[in-house]
PDB file of C-alpha atoms in Angstrom:
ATOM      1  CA  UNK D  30       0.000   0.000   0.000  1.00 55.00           C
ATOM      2  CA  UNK D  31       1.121   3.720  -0.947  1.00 68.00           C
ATOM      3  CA  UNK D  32       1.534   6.287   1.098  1.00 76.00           C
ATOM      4  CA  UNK D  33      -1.306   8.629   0.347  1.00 75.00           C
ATOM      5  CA  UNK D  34      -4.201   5.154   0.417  1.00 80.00           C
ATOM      6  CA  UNK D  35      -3.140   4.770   3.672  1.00 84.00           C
ATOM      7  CA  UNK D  36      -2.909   8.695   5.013  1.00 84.00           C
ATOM      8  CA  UNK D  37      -6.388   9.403   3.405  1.00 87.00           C
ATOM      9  CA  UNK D  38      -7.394   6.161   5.434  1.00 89.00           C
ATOM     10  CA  UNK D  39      -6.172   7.319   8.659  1.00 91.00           C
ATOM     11  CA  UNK D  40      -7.406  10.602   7.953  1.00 91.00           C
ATOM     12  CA  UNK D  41     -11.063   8.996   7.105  1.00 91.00           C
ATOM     13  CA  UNK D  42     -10.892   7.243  10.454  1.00 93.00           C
ATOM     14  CA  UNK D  43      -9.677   9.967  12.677  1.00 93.00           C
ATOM     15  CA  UNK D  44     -13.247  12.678  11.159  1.00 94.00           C
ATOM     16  CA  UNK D  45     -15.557   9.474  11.423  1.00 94.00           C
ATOM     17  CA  UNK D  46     -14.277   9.025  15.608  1.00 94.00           C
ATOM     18  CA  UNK D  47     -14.506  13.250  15.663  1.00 95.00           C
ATOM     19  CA  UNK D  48     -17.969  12.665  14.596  1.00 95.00           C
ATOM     20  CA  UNK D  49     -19.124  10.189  16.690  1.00 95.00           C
ATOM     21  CA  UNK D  50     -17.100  12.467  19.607  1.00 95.00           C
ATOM     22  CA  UNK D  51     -19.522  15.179  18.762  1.00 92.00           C
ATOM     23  CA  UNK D  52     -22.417  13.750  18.971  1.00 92.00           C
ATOM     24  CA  UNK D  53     -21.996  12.045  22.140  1.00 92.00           C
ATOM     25  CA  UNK D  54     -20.955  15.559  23.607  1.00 90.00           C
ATOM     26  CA  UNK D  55     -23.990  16.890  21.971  1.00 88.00           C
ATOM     27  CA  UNK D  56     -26.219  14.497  23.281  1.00 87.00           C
ATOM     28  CA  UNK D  57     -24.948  14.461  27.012  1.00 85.00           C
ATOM     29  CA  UNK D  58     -26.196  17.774  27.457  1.00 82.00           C
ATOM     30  CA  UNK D  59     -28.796  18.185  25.303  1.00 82.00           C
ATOM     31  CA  UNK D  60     -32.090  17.506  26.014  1.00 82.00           C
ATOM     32  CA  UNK D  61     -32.290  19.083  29.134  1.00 81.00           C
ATOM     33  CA  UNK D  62     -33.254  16.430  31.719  1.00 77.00           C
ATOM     34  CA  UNK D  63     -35.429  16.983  34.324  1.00 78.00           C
ATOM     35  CA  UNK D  64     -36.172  14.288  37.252  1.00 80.00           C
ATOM     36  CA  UNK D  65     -39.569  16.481  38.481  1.00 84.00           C
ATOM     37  CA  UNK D  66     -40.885  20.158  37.611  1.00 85.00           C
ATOM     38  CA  UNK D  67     -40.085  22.973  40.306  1.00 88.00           C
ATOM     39  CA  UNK D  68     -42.478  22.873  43.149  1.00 92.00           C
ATOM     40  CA  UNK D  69     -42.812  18.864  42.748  1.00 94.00           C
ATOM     41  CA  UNK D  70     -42.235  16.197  45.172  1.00 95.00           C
ATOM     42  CA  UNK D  71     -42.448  12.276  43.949  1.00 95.00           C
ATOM     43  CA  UNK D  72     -43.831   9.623  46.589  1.00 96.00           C
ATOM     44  CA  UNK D  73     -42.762   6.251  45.108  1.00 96.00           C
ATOM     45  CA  UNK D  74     -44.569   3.134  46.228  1.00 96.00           C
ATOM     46  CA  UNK D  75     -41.721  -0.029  45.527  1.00 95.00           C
ATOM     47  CA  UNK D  76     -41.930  -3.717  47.107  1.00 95.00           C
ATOM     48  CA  UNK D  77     -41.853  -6.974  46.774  1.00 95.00           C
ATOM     49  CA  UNK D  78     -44.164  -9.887  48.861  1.00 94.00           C
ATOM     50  CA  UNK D  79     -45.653 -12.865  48.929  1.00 93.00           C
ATOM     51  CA  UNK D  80     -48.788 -13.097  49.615  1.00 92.00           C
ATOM     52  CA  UNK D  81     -49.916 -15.305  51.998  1.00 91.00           C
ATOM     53  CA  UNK D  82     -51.054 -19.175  50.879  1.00 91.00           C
ATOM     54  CA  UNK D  83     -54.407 -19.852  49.972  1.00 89.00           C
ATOM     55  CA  UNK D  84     -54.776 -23.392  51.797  1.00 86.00           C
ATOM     56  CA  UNK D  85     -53.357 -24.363  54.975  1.00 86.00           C
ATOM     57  CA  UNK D  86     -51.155 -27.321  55.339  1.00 88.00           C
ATOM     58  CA  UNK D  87     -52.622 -30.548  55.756  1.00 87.00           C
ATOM     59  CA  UNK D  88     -51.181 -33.290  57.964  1.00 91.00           C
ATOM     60  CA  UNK D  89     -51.452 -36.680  56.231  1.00 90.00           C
ATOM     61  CA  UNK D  90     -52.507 -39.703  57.568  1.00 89.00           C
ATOM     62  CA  UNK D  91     -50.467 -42.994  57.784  1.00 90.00           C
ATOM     63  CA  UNK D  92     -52.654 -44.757  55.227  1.00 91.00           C
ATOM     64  CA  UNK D  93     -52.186 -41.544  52.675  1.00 89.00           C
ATOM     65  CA  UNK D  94     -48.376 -41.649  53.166  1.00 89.00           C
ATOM     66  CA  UNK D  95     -48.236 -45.539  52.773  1.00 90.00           C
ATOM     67  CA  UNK D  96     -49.450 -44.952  49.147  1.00 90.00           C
ATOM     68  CA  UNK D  97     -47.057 -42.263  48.395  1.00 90.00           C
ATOM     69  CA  UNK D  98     -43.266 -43.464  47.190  1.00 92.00           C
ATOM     70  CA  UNK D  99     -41.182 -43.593  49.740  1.00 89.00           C
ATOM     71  CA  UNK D 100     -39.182 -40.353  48.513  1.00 91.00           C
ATOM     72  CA  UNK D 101     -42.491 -38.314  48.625  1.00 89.00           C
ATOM     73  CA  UNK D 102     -43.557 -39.021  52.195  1.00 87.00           C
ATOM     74  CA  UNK D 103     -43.726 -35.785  53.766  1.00 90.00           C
ATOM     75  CA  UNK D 104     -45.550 -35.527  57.033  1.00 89.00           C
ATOM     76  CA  UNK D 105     -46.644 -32.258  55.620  1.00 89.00           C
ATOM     77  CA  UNK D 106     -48.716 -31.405  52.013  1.00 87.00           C
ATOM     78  CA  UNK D 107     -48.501 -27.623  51.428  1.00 85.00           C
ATOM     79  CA  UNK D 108     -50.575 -25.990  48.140  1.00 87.00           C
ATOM     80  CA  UNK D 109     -47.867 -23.395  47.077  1.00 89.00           C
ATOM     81  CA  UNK D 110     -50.141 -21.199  45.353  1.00 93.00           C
ATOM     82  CA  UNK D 111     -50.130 -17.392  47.049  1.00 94.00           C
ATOM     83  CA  UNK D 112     -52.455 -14.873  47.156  1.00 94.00           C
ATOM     84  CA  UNK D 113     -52.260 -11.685  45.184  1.00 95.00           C
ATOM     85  CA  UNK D 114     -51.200  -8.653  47.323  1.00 95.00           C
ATOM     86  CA  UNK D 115     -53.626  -5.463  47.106  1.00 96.00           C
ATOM     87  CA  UNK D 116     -52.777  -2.061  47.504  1.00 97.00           C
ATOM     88  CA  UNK D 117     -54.027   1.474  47.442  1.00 96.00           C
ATOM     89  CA  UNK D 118     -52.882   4.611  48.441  1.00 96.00           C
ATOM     90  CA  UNK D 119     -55.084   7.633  49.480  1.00 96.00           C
ATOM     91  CA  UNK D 120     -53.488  11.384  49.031  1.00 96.00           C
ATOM     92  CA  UNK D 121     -55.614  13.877  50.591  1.00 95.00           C
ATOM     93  CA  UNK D 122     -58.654  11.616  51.255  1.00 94.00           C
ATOM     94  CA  UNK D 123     -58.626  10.972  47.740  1.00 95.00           C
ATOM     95  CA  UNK D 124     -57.641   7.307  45.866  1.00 95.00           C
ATOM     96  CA  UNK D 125     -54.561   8.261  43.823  1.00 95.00           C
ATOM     97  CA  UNK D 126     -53.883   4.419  43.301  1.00 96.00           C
ATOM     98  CA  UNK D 127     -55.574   0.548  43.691  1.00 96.00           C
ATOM     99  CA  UNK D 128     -53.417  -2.464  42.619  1.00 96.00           C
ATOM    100  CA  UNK D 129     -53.227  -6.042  42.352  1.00 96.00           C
ATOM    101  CA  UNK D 130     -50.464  -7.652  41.501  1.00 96.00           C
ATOM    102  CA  UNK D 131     -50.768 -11.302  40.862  1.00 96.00           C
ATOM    103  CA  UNK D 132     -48.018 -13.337  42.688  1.00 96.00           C
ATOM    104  CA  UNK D 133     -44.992 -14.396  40.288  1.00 95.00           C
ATOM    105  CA  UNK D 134     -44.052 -18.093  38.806  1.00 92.00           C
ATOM    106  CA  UNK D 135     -45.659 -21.061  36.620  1.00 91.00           C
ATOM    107  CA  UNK D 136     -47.555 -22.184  39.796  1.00 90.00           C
ATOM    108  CA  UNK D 137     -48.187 -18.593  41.431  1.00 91.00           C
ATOM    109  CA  UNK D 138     -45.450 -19.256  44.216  1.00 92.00           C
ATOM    110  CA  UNK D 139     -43.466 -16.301  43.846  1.00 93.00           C
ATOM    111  CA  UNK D 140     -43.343 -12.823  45.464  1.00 94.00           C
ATOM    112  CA  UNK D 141     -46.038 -10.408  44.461  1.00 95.00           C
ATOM    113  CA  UNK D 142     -44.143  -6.927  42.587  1.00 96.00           C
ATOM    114  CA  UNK D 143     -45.495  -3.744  43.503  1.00 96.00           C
ATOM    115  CA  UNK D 144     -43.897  -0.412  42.051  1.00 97.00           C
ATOM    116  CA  UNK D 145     -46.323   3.034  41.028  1.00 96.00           C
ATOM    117  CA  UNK D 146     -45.061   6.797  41.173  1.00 95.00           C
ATOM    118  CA  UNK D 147     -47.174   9.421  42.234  1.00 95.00           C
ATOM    119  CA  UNK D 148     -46.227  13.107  41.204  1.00 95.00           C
ATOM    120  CA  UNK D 149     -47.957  16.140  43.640  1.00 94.00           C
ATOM    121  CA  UNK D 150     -46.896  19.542  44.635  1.00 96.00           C
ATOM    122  CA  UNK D 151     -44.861  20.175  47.536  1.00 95.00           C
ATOM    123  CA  UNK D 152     -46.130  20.780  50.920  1.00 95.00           C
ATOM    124  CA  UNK D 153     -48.163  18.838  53.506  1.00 96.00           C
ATOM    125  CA  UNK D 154     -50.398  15.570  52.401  1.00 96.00           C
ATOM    126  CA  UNK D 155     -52.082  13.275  54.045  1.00 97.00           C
ATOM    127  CA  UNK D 156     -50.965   9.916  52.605  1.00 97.00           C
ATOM    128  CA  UNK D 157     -52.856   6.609  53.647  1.00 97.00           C
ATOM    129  CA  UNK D 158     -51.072   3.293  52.624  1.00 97.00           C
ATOM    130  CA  UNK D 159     -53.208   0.136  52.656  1.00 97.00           C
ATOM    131  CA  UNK D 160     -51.701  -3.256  51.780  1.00 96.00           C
ATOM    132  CA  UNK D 161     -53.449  -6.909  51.979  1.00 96.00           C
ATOM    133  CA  UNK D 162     -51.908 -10.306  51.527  1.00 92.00           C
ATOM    134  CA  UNK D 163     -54.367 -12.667  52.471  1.00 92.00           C
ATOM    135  CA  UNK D 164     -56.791 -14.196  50.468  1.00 90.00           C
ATOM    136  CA  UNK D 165     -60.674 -13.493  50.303  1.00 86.00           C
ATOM    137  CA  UNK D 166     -62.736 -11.015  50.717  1.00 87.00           C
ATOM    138  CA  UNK D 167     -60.959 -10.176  54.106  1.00 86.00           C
ATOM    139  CA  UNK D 168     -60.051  -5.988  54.639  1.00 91.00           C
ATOM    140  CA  UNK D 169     -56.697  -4.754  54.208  1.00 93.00           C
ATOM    141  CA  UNK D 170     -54.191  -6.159  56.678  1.00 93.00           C
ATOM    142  CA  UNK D 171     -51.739  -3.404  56.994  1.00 96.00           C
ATOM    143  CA  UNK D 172     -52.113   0.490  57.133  1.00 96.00           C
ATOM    144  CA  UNK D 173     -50.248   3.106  57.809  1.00 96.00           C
ATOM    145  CA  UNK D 174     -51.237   6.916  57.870  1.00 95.00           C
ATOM    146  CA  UNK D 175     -49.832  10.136  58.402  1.00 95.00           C
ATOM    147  CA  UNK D 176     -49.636  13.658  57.154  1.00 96.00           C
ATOM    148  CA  UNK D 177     -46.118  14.349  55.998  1.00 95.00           C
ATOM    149  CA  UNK D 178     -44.500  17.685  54.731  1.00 95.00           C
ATOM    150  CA  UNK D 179     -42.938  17.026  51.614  1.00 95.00           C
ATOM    151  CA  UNK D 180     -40.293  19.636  50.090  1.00 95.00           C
ATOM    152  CA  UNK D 181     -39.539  20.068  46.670  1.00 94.00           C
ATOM    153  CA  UNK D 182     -37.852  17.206  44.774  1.00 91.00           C
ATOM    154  CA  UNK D 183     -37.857  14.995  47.730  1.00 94.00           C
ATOM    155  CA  UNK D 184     -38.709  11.145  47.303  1.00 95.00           C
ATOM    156  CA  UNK D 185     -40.988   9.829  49.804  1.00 96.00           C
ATOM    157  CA  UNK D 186     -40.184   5.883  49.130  1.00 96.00           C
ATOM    158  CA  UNK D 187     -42.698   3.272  50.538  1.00 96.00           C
ATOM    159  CA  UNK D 188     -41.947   0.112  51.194  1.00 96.00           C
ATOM    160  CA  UNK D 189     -42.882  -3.055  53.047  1.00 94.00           C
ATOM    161  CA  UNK D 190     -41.621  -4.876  55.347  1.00 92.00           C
ATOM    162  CA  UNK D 191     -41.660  -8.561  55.106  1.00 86.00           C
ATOM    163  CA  UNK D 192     -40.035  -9.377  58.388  1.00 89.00           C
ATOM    164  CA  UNK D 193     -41.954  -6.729  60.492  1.00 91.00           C
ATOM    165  CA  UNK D 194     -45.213  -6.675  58.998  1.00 90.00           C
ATOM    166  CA  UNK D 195     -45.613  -3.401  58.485  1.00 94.00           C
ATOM    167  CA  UNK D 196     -45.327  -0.333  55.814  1.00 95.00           C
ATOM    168  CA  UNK D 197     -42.757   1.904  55.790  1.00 94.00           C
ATOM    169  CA  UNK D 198     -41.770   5.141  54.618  1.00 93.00           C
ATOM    170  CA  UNK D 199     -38.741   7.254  54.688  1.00 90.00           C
TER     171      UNK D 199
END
């Protein structure tokens, strides 16, 4: 190869990676971004659970383990099917949200996924959380309410805890 092929080459190579240089610089500053408008706050509701089971254990009986195979003979037969967890969350004594979310896996074993976003202005709210995890027609077996201050941009995050049974928010 000559020497000009192989300068007009290099040259060629060095514009094309100015190019793509230039529009990556263009494009990291340009939109302007913007996580909420002036004056907003963002309460985001986020959490994973499992619902509770919808059948209790049963206890077998000898004659029902002597039919099982001896590798199956659990004292113990537990449905693994859960119960969808229900939420809602009341701003101001009104319903911003309701939510079911049908518990994960092939056989409906898995943790039920929760996430929303609510936008509102800063300032004080009254926020009600209600969750339920068991099944039927039962009422909500968590809540939690209070009337929080919000500033602008803050995150209120609300979560659940598994191990304590109860909603948080922080």
């Amino acid at each position: 190869m000559t020497e000009a092929p192989r300068l007009l080459s290099w040259l060629g190579q060095g514009a094309l990676y100015a190019a793509f240089a230039g529009v990556i610089a263009v494009f990291s500053g340009w939109p302007p971004y913007r996580h909420l408008d002036a004056g907003d706050a963002l309460v985001k509701l986020s959490f994973s659970h499992h619902g509770q089971r919808l059948a209790a254990c049963h206890t077998r009986t000898a004659e029902e383990l002597a039919k099982l195979p001896p590798n199956m003979r659990a004292a113990q037969s537990c449905p693994r099917e859960r119960a969808p967890v229900s939420v809602a969350i009341d701003i101001d004594g009104r319903t911003a949200w309701q939510h079911v979310a049908p518990p994960a896996g092939l056989r409906r074993d898995g943790a039920s996924a929760v996430y929303h976003r609510v936008v509102l202005p800063a300032g004080e709210h009254h926020i009600a959380v209600r969750v339920k995890d068991s099944p039927g027609d039962r009422p909500f077996d968590y809540q939690r309410e209070g009337r929080l201050t919000l500033v602008p941009a803050q995150v209120l995050v609300i979560d659940f805890d598994g191990e304590r049974k109860e909603i948080t928010w922080r």
